[in-house]
GROMACS .gro file of C-alpha atoms in nm:
model
  405
    1MET     CA    1   2.449  -2.790   4.773
    2GLY     CA    2   2.417  -2.544   4.484
    3PHE     CA    3   2.243  -2.806   4.268
    4ALA     CA    4   1.997  -2.881   4.548
    5VAL     CA    5   1.908  -2.514   4.600
    6MET     CA    6   1.863  -2.453   4.225
    7THR     CA    7   1.644  -2.763   4.195
    8ILE     CA    8   1.418  -2.657   4.481
    9VAL     CA    9   1.385  -2.296   4.363
   10ALA     CA   10   1.314  -2.395   4.001
   11THR     CA   11   1.058  -2.653   4.115
   12LEU     CA   12   0.880  -2.397   4.333
   13VAL     CA   13   0.860  -2.144   4.049
   14VAL     CA   14   0.732  -2.401   3.800
   15HIS     CA   15   0.465  -2.535   4.035
   16TYR     CA   16   0.349  -2.184   4.122
   17TYR     CA   17   0.302  -2.115   3.752
   18LEU     CA   18   0.113  -2.443   3.712
   19TRP     CA   19  -0.106  -2.350   4.010
   20ARG     CA   20  -0.200  -2.019   3.850
   21ARG     CA   21  -0.285  -2.176   3.515
   22LEU     CA   22  -0.425  -2.516   3.614
   23VAL     CA   23  -0.592  -2.435   3.947
   24ARG     CA   24  -0.653  -2.065   4.000
   25SER     CA   25  -0.759  -2.001   3.640
   26THR     CA   26  -0.989  -2.302   3.622
   27THR     CA   27  -1.170  -2.301   3.957
   28SER     CA   28  -1.365  -2.070   4.182
   29PRO     CA   29  -1.264  -2.027   4.547
   30GLY     CA   30  -1.381  -2.321   4.754
   31ARG     CA   31  -1.323  -2.685   4.839
   32GLY     CA   32  -1.231  -2.789   4.484
   33ARG     CA   33  -0.958  -2.526   4.454
   34ARG     CA   34  -0.814  -2.620   4.795
   35ALA     CA   35  -0.805  -2.990   4.702
   36LEU     CA   36  -0.626  -2.922   4.373
   37THR     CA   37  -0.383  -2.687   4.546
   38TRP     CA   38  -0.281  -2.950   4.799
   39ALA     CA   39  -0.250  -3.210   4.524
   40LEU     CA   40  -0.007  -2.982   4.340
   41VAL     CA   41   0.188  -2.924   4.662
   42ALA     CA   42   0.219  -3.302   4.702
   43LEU     CA   43   0.350  -3.333   4.345
   44LEU     CA   44   0.601  -3.055   4.413
   45VAL     CA   45   0.736  -3.246   4.713
   46LEU     CA   46   0.744  -3.565   4.504
   47VAL     CA   47   0.967  -3.404   4.240
   48VAL     CA   48   1.211  -3.261   4.494
   49VAL     CA   49   1.237  -3.588   4.687
   50THR     CA   50   1.278  -3.789   4.367
   51PHE     CA   51   1.562  -3.578   4.226
   52LEU     CA   52   1.747  -3.525   4.552
   53GLY     CA   53   1.650  -3.833   4.749
   54THR     CA   54   1.731  -4.093   4.484
   55ARG     CA   55   2.079  -3.944   4.444
   56LEU     CA   56   2.145  -3.966   4.816
   57THR     CA   57   1.999  -4.307   4.897
   58THR     CA   58   1.876  -4.608   4.702
   59GLY     CA   59   1.609  -4.653   4.969
   60LEU     CA   60   1.393  -4.398   4.788
   61TRP     CA   61   1.415  -4.555   4.443
   62TRP     CA   62   1.052  -4.667   4.467
   63LEU     CA   63   0.968  -4.300   4.405
   64ALA     CA   64   1.143  -4.301   4.069
   65TRP     CA   65   0.849  -4.403   3.848
   66PRO     CA   66   0.585  -4.159   3.980
   67GLY     CA   67   0.839  -3.883   4.043
   68TYR     CA   68   1.007  -3.888   3.704
   69VAL     CA   69   0.683  -3.936   3.509
   70TRP     CA   70   0.530  -3.635   3.683
   71PHE     CA   71   0.849  -3.438   3.610
   72ALA     CA   72   0.806  -3.507   3.238
   73LEU     CA   73   0.437  -3.411   3.249
   74MET     CA   74   0.522  -3.101   3.451
   75PHE     CA   75   0.784  -2.997   3.196
   76TYR     CA   76   0.558  -3.034   2.895
   77LEU     CA   77   0.264  -2.870   3.073
   78VAL     CA   78   0.483  -2.565   3.125
   79VAL     CA   79   0.600  -2.574   2.763
   80PHE     CA   80   0.250  -2.594   2.616
   81LEU     CA   81   0.100  -2.348   2.862
   82ALA     CA   82   0.377  -2.100   2.778
   83VAL     CA   83   0.309  -2.145   2.405
   84LEU     CA   84  -0.062  -2.081   2.471
   85GLU     CA   85  -0.003  -1.761   2.669
   86ILE     CA   86  -0.028  -1.535   2.364
   87PRO     CA   87  -0.345  -1.696   2.218
   88ARG     CA   88  -0.495  -1.694   2.566
   89ALA     CA   89  -0.420  -1.323   2.610
   90LEU     CA   90  -0.565  -1.241   2.267
   91VAL     CA   91  -0.888  -1.432   2.334
   92THR     CA   92  -0.923  -1.265   2.674
   93ARG     CA   93  -0.873  -0.921   2.521
   94LEU     CA   94  -1.111  -0.974   2.230
   95TRP     CA   95  -1.379  -1.133   2.447
   96ARG     CA   96  -1.429  -0.828   2.667
   97ARG     CA   97  -1.708  -0.768   2.911
   98PRO     CA   98  -1.986  -0.558   2.753
   99ALA     CA   99  -1.977  -0.200   2.869
  100VAL     CA  100  -2.241  -0.096   3.129
  101PRO     CA  101  -2.439   0.210   3.013
  102ALA     CA  102  -2.331   0.520   3.201
  103VAL     CA  103  -2.579   0.693   3.436
  104LYS     CA  104  -2.644   1.038   3.300
  105GLU     CA  105  -2.739   1.204   3.629
  106PRO     CA  106  -2.626   1.121   3.982
  107VAL     CA  107  -2.891   0.978   4.214
  108LEU     CA  108  -2.919   1.168   4.542
  109VAL     CA  109  -2.987   0.965   4.853
  110ALA     CA  110  -3.148   1.131   5.153
  111SER     CA  111  -2.962   1.122   5.484
  112GLY     CA  112  -3.034   0.799   5.673
  113ALA     CA  113  -3.187   0.632   5.369
  114PRO     CA  114  -3.042   0.298   5.253
  115PRO     CA  115  -2.803   0.315   4.957
  116ALA     CA  116  -2.942   0.253   4.614
  117ALA     CA  117  -2.920  -0.107   4.498
  118GLU     CA  118  -2.657  -0.193   4.240
  119PRO     CA  119  -2.810  -0.221   3.893
  120ALA     CA  120  -2.894  -0.582   3.807
  121GLY     CA  121  -2.698  -0.553   3.483
  122SER     CA  122  -2.376  -0.483   3.676
  123ALA     CA  123  -2.400  -0.807   3.880
  124GLU     CA  124  -2.488  -1.005   3.569
  125ALA     CA  125  -2.192  -0.856   3.382
  126ALA     CA  126  -1.955  -0.947   3.666
  127ALA     CA  127  -2.087  -1.305   3.671
  128ALA     CA  128  -2.048  -1.327   3.295
  129ASP     CA  129  -1.691  -1.198   3.326
  130VAL     CA  130  -1.605  -1.471   3.578
  131SER     CA  131  -1.768  -1.730   3.356
  132ARG     CA  132  -1.565  -1.615   3.056
  133ARG     CA  133  -1.238  -1.625   3.250
  134LEU     CA  134  -1.312  -1.976   3.376
  135PHE     CA  135  -1.402  -2.092   3.026
  136ILE     CA  136  -1.079  -1.956   2.880
  137GLY     CA  137  -0.873  -2.093   3.168
  138ARG     CA  138  -1.029  -2.438   3.146
  139GLY     CA  139  -0.996  -2.447   2.769
  140THR     CA  140  -0.628  -2.355   2.789
  141ALA     CA  141  -0.564  -2.613   3.061
  142LEU     CA  142  -0.745  -2.883   2.862
  143VAL     CA  143  -0.543  -2.820   2.545
  144ALA     CA  144  -0.214  -2.811   2.737
  145GLY     CA  145  -0.307  -3.121   2.934
  146VAL     CA  146  -0.398  -3.329   2.629
  147ALA     CA  147  -0.083  -3.214   2.445
  148ALA     CA  148   0.142  -3.291   2.745
  149LEU     CA  149  -0.011  -3.634   2.802
  150GLY     CA  150   0.020  -3.723   2.434
  151THR     CA  151   0.381  -3.605   2.415
  152VAL     CA  152   0.488  -3.786   2.732
  153GLY     CA  153   0.306  -4.104   2.624
  154TYR     CA  154   0.487  -4.099   2.290
  155GLY     CA  155   0.816  -4.019   2.464
  156MET     CA  156   0.781  -4.309   2.707
  157ARG     CA  157   0.707  -4.552   2.427
  158THR     CA  158   1.021  -4.431   2.246
  159ALA     CA  159   1.247  -4.438   2.552
  160LEU     CA  160   1.136  -4.784   2.665
  161GLY     CA  161   1.142  -4.929   2.316
  162PRO     CA  162   1.438  -5.079   2.127
  163PRO     CA  163   1.725  -4.848   2.027
  164VAL     CA  164   1.763  -4.744   1.665
  165ILE     CA  165   2.066  -4.887   1.481
  166GLU     CA  166   2.249  -4.592   1.325
  167PRO     CA  167   2.496  -4.693   1.049
  168VAL     CA  168   2.776  -4.438   1.013
  169ASN     CA  169   3.076  -4.435   0.780
  170VAL     CA  170   3.374  -4.223   0.886
  171THR     CA  171   3.659  -4.144   0.650
  172LEU     CA  172   3.997  -4.100   0.820
  173PRO     CA  173   4.248  -3.953   0.568
  174LYS     CA  174   4.555  -4.122   0.717
  175LEU     CA  175   4.392  -4.456   0.798
  176ASP     CA  176   4.599  -4.753   0.689
  177PRO     CA  177   4.406  -4.907   0.395
  178ARG     CA  178   4.424  -5.245   0.565
  179LEU     CA  179   4.207  -5.102   0.846
  180SER     CA  180   3.937  -4.987   0.608
  181GLY     CA  181   3.613  -5.160   0.699
  182LEU     CA  182   3.695  -5.194   1.071
  183ARG     CA  183   3.362  -5.172   1.251
  184PHE     CA  184   3.277  -5.032   1.594
  185ALA     CA  185   2.955  -5.093   1.785
  186VAL     CA  186   2.923  -4.772   1.987
  187VAL     CA  187   2.684  -4.743   2.280
  188SER     CA  188   2.661  -4.491   2.560
  189ASP     CA  189   2.437  -4.369   2.840
  190ILE     CA  190   2.271  -4.702   2.908
  191HIS     CA  191   2.192  -4.578   3.261
  192LEU     CA  192   2.115  -4.902   3.438
  193GLY     CA  193   1.898  -4.794   3.729
  194PRO     CA  194   1.568  -4.820   3.913
  195LEU     CA  195   1.357  -4.778   3.599
  196THR     CA  196   1.540  -5.035   3.384
  197GLY     CA  197   1.508  -5.409   3.422
  198ILE     CA  198   1.746  -5.679   3.311
  199GLY     CA  199   1.551  -5.697   2.985
  200HIS     CA  200   1.691  -5.353   2.898
  201THR     CA  201   2.048  -5.486   2.919
  202GLU     CA  202   1.969  -5.814   2.745
  203ARG     CA  203   1.813  -5.633   2.449
  204ILE     CA  204   2.112  -5.401   2.410
  205VAL     CA  205   2.359  -5.690   2.426
  206ARG     CA  206   2.154  -5.891   2.175
  207MET     CA  207   2.137  -5.597   1.931
  208ILE     CA  208   2.512  -5.532   1.960
  209ASN     CA  209   2.594  -5.898   1.897
  210GLU     CA  210   2.374  -5.900   1.587
  211LEU     CA  211   2.597  -5.625   1.440
  212GLU     CA  212   2.902  -5.858   1.442
  213ALA     CA  213   3.131  -5.562   1.512
  214ASP     CA  214   3.509  -5.581   1.545
  215VAL     CA  215   3.515  -5.359   1.855
  216VAL     CA  216   3.251  -5.269   2.113
  217ALA     CA  217   3.288  -4.923   2.269
  218ILE     CA  218   3.082  -4.834   2.578
  219VAL     CA  219   3.130  -4.459   2.617
  220GLY     CA  220   3.031  -4.388   2.977
  221ASP     CA  221   2.722  -4.349   3.196
  222LEU     CA  222   2.660  -4.719   3.214
  223VAL     CA  223   2.501  -4.712   3.560
  224ASP     CA  224   2.309  -4.499   3.809
  225GLY     CA  225   2.383  -4.686   4.128
  226PRO     CA  226   2.622  -4.921   4.312
  227VAL     CA  227   2.712  -5.278   4.218
  228ALA     CA  228   2.521  -5.410   4.518
  229GLU     CA  229   2.196  -5.270   4.375
  230LEU     CA  230   2.255  -5.300   4.000
  231GLY     CA  231   2.512  -5.575   3.956
  232THR     CA  232   2.246  -5.821   3.840
  233LEU     CA  233   2.135  -5.585   3.564
  234ALA     CA  234   2.491  -5.576   3.427
  235LYS     CA  235   2.540  -5.955   3.406
  236PRO     CA  236   2.430  -5.981   3.039
  237PHE     CA  237   2.742  -5.784   2.936
  238ARG     CA  238   2.930  -6.110   2.990
  239SER     CA  239   2.772  -6.223   2.662
  240LEU     CA  240   2.901  -5.935   2.447
  241GLU     CA  241   3.062  -6.060   2.128
  242SER     CA  242   3.323  -5.885   1.912
  243ARG     CA  243   3.644  -5.975   1.732
  244TYR     CA  244   3.878  -5.751   1.932
  245GLY     CA  245   3.695  -5.700   2.259
  246ALA     CA  246   3.468  -5.461   2.446
  247TYR     CA  247   3.600  -5.142   2.605
  248PHE     CA  248   3.457  -4.893   2.853
  249VAL     CA  249   3.535  -4.542   2.974
  250THR     CA  250   3.376  -4.368   3.271
  251GLY     CA  251   3.104  -4.108   3.243
  252ASN     CA  252   3.001  -3.851   3.500
  253HIS     CA  253   2.733  -4.080   3.645
  254GLU     CA  254   2.987  -4.344   3.743
  255TYR     CA  255   3.124  -4.082   3.983
  256TYR     CA  256   2.780  -4.011   4.128
  257THR     CA  257   2.744  -4.366   4.260
  258ALA     CA  258   2.793  -4.425   4.632
  259ASN     CA  259   3.120  -4.618   4.593
  260GLY     CA  260   3.255  -4.438   4.287
  261PRO     CA  261   3.361  -4.597   3.956
  262GLU     CA  262   3.627  -4.836   4.088
  263GLU     CA  263   3.382  -5.108   4.189
  264TRP     CA  264   3.223  -5.094   3.844
  265VAL     CA  265   3.563  -5.112   3.675
  266LYS     CA  266   3.629  -5.434   3.867
  267GLU     CA  267   3.280  -5.568   3.796
  268LEU     CA  268   3.311  -5.503   3.423
  269ASP     CA  269   3.653  -5.663   3.417
  270GLN     CA  270   3.496  -5.982   3.556
  271LEU     CA  271   3.234  -5.959   3.282
  272GLY     CA  272   3.497  -5.936   3.010
  273VAL     CA  273   3.472  -5.562   2.944
  274ARG     CA  274   3.803  -5.377   2.971
  275SER     CA  275   3.806  -5.025   3.112
  276LEU     CA  276   4.044  -4.776   2.952
  277ARG     CA  277   4.151  -4.557   3.243
  278ASN     CA  278   4.362  -4.290   3.073
  279GLU     CA  279   4.531  -4.556   2.862
  280ARG     CA  280   4.536  -4.705   2.514
  281VAL     CA  281   4.548  -5.042   2.347
  282GLU     CA  282   4.650  -5.157   2.002
  283ILE     CA  283   4.383  -5.298   1.772
  284ARG     CA  284   4.566  -5.520   1.522
  285HIS     CA  285   4.367  -5.589   1.208
  286GLN     CA  286   4.490  -5.748   0.884
  287GLY     CA  287   4.851  -5.666   0.965
  288ALA     CA  288   4.784  -5.299   1.054
  289VAL     CA  289   4.752  -5.128   1.392
  290LEU     CA  290   4.498  -4.877   1.523
  291ASP     CA  291   4.547  -4.702   1.856
  292LEU     CA  292   4.233  -4.713   2.070
  293ALA     CA  293   4.258  -4.478   2.368
  294GLY     CA  294   4.025  -4.389   2.650
  295VAL     CA  295   4.020  -4.108   2.906
  296ASN     CA  296   3.826  -4.066   3.228
  297ASP     CA  297   3.533  -3.829   3.243
  298ILE     CA  298   3.586  -3.463   3.330
  299TYR     CA  299   3.385  -3.504   3.651
  300GLY     CA  300   3.654  -3.737   3.783
  301ALA     CA  301   3.878  -3.436   3.841
  302ASN     CA  302   3.661  -3.357   4.146
  303VAL     CA  303   3.787  -3.676   4.312
  304ASN     CA  304   4.141  -3.671   4.174
  305ASP     CA  305   4.051  -3.916   3.897
  306GLY     CA  306   4.012  -3.690   3.596
  307PRO     CA  307   4.121  -3.732   3.234
  308ASP     CA  308   4.493  -3.757   3.163
  309PHE     CA  309   4.551  -3.704   2.792
  310ASP     CA  310   4.929  -3.723   2.823
  311LYS     CA  311   4.905  -4.067   2.979
  312ALA     CA  312   4.650  -4.191   2.726
  313LEU     CA  313   4.795  -4.039   2.410
  314GLY     CA  314   5.152  -3.930   2.479
  315GLY     CA  315   5.450  -4.104   2.318
  316ARG     CA  316   5.252  -4.293   2.056
  317ASP     CA  317   5.342  -4.352   1.692
  318ALA     CA  318   5.202  -4.044   1.516
  319SER     CA  319   5.172  -4.230   1.186
  320ARG     CA  320   4.895  -4.447   1.328
  321SER     CA  321   4.532  -4.347   1.328
  322THR     CA  322   4.386  -4.301   1.675
  323VAL     CA  323   4.028  -4.342   1.799
  324LEU     CA  324   3.960  -4.185   2.138
  325LEU     CA  325   3.678  -4.285   2.374
  326ALA     CA  326   3.576  -3.983   2.584
  327HIS     CA  327   3.235  -3.952   2.745
  328GLN     CA  328   3.178  -3.581   2.691
  329PRO     CA  329   3.211  -3.422   2.343
  330VAL     CA  330   3.375  -3.114   2.496
  331GLN     CA  331   3.681  -3.326   2.575
  332VAL     CA  332   3.778  -3.284   2.211
  333GLU     CA  333   3.917  -2.944   2.313
  334ARG     CA  334   4.209  -3.135   2.467
  335ALA     CA  335   4.210  -3.425   2.224
  336LYS     CA  336   4.279  -3.197   1.927
  337ASP     CA  337   4.624  -3.120   2.067
  338TYR     CA  338   4.724  -3.487   2.044
  339GLY     CA  339   4.654  -3.565   1.681
  340VAL     CA  340   4.342  -3.773   1.747
  341ASP     CA  341   4.163  -3.874   1.427
  342LEU     CA  342   3.824  -3.963   1.571
  343GLN     CA  343   3.659  -3.916   1.911
  344LEU     CA  344   3.359  -4.124   2.016
  345SER     CA  345   3.137  -3.965   2.282
  346GLY     CA  346   2.793  -3.967   2.439
  347HIS     CA  347   2.665  -3.769   2.739
  348THR     CA  348   2.419  -3.543   2.555
  349HIS     CA  349   2.141  -3.801   2.490
  350GLY     CA  350   2.081  -3.592   2.177
  351GLY     CA  351   1.891  -3.360   2.410
  352GLN     CA  352   1.660  -3.651   2.515
  353ILE     CA  353   1.359  -3.422   2.550
  354VAL     CA  354   1.288  -3.145   2.299
  355PRO     CA  355   1.362  -2.854   2.341
  356PHE     CA  356   1.661  -2.947   2.564
  357ASN     CA  357   1.851  -3.017   2.242
  358LEU     CA  358   1.862  -2.638   2.195
  359VAL     CA  359   2.030  -2.596   2.534
  360VAL     CA  360   2.302  -2.863   2.495
  361PRO     CA  361   2.518  -2.645   2.261
  362LEU     CA  362   2.571  -2.404   2.550
  363GLN     CA  363   2.792  -2.671   2.709
  364GLN     CA  364   2.889  -2.919   2.436
  365PRO     CA  365   3.023  -2.859   2.083
  366VAL     CA  366   2.814  -3.141   1.930
  367VAL     CA  367   2.462  -3.253   2.026
  368SER     CA  368   2.451  -3.575   1.822
  369GLY     CA  369   2.589  -3.725   1.505
  370LEU     CA  370   2.918  -3.666   1.324
  371ALA     CA  371   3.093  -3.328   1.324
  372THR     CA  372   3.443  -3.185   1.301
  373VAL     CA  373   3.578  -2.978   1.591
  374GLY     CA  374   3.926  -2.827   1.578
  375GLY     CA  375   4.024  -3.065   1.298
  376VAL     CA  376   3.907  -3.373   1.490
  377GLN     CA  377   3.607  -3.574   1.380
  378VAL     CA  378   3.367  -3.634   1.668
  379TYR     CA  379   3.079  -3.879   1.668
  380VAL     CA  380   2.825  -3.830   1.948
  381THR     CA  381   2.577  -4.110   2.005
  382ARG     CA  382   2.236  -4.028   2.153
  383GLY     CA  383   2.274  -4.315   2.400
  384ALA     CA  384   2.075  -4.634   2.443
  385GLY     CA  385   1.899  -4.547   2.769
  386PHE     CA  386   1.761  -4.242   2.945
  387TRP     CA  387   1.827  -4.042   3.257
  388GLY     CA  388   1.554  -3.918   3.487
  389PRO     CA  389   1.216  -3.937   3.313
  390PRO     CA  390   1.171  -4.253   3.101
  391VAL     CA  391   1.090  -4.022   2.812
  392ARG     CA  392   1.262  -3.941   2.481
  393VAL     CA  393   1.112  -3.688   2.243
  394GLY     CA  394   1.298  -3.603   1.923
  395ALA     CA  395   1.600  -3.811   2.025
  396PRO     CA  396   1.533  -4.187   2.004
  397PRO     CA  397   1.775  -4.425   2.179
  398GLU     CA  398   2.063  -4.535   1.961
  399ILE     CA  399   2.328  -4.801   1.907
  400THR     CA  400   2.578  -4.698   1.641
  401LEU     CA  401   2.749  -4.923   1.387
  402LEU     CA  402   3.046  -4.711   1.285
  403GLU     CA  403   3.272  -4.822   1.001
  404LEU     CA  404   3.613  -4.669   0.933
  405ARG     CA  405   3.710  -4.591   0.574
   0.00000   0.00000   0.00000
């Protein structure tokens, strides 16, 4: 309920600002302004219905493309218009209306006589003032519009294009030398949903297989809907290839689906992908053993299915190196108490859309890449898909080839 109210209020405020800058500042009162106003109202409703409706029912998924694309345009229009506020104010101030010469002596009007006509220069000055304001408003709107369209176009091409392969070497001080060179294909936030076709999954599977990794780790947020709607899109995961198997942990979006994560755990099991539900397995390589553990997402605690670090990591051989799969980077705050050597996470999308990358640190300790938190190395992948708008700016989709040293 709180999310819904915040979404509606924020959307209203944003569209009011857009109305002032894109409609009121660029048009004179009349039919044109009314038409643009109602068009903006329709787009406001579209955004609200898209964000709330598609989470409540799959019957509204046909709104996803227009709704999410307008959301991205709306966002960048606000960003560029806000950046232009200062230049706009300066131009308005410098381009002032010429002063009207003052009348030296008052003009007396006899009783019953009609009032004196307003000087022609005053009406002309007022018309010129309106013309200047419209020119500045239209110029500002044009610049912001072109910038927003260009940014969103670039972002869509990036989001819908192939993920980048990010090679990463991670040195674990206590790693058994026989495990050196063990390779993980790490992927997260694939977000199978109404805007992704089966080609999205097939391309990801093909790219992972080309890496010839020893282990495939899918670190949450695989889907944005139930098996009945998206099961077909997941079928290519049956073709995943790796020496020691493919593993999955839940993300927050698995808990948003109508039937919860259990049906997807069963579906993935049939496709040959094992889910680590607060548990660990042994990866045996060249006579040595690595503990690979996985914990449920934090959001699962809301439905009594949260992370259990004791179950996943308790009672293990402390001399072994341990790699933990945990969807959210912030879960390292618990992992550090269990001697974990490396945590693999996703969730952040690397910010997905600049400047959201500046906001992520308010909630997560790492936005993307490799970092050390509380003595634990954490690698956060930007994810191979997108959520909401099919747009990525400053954070291209990623599949990681991570090698232990």
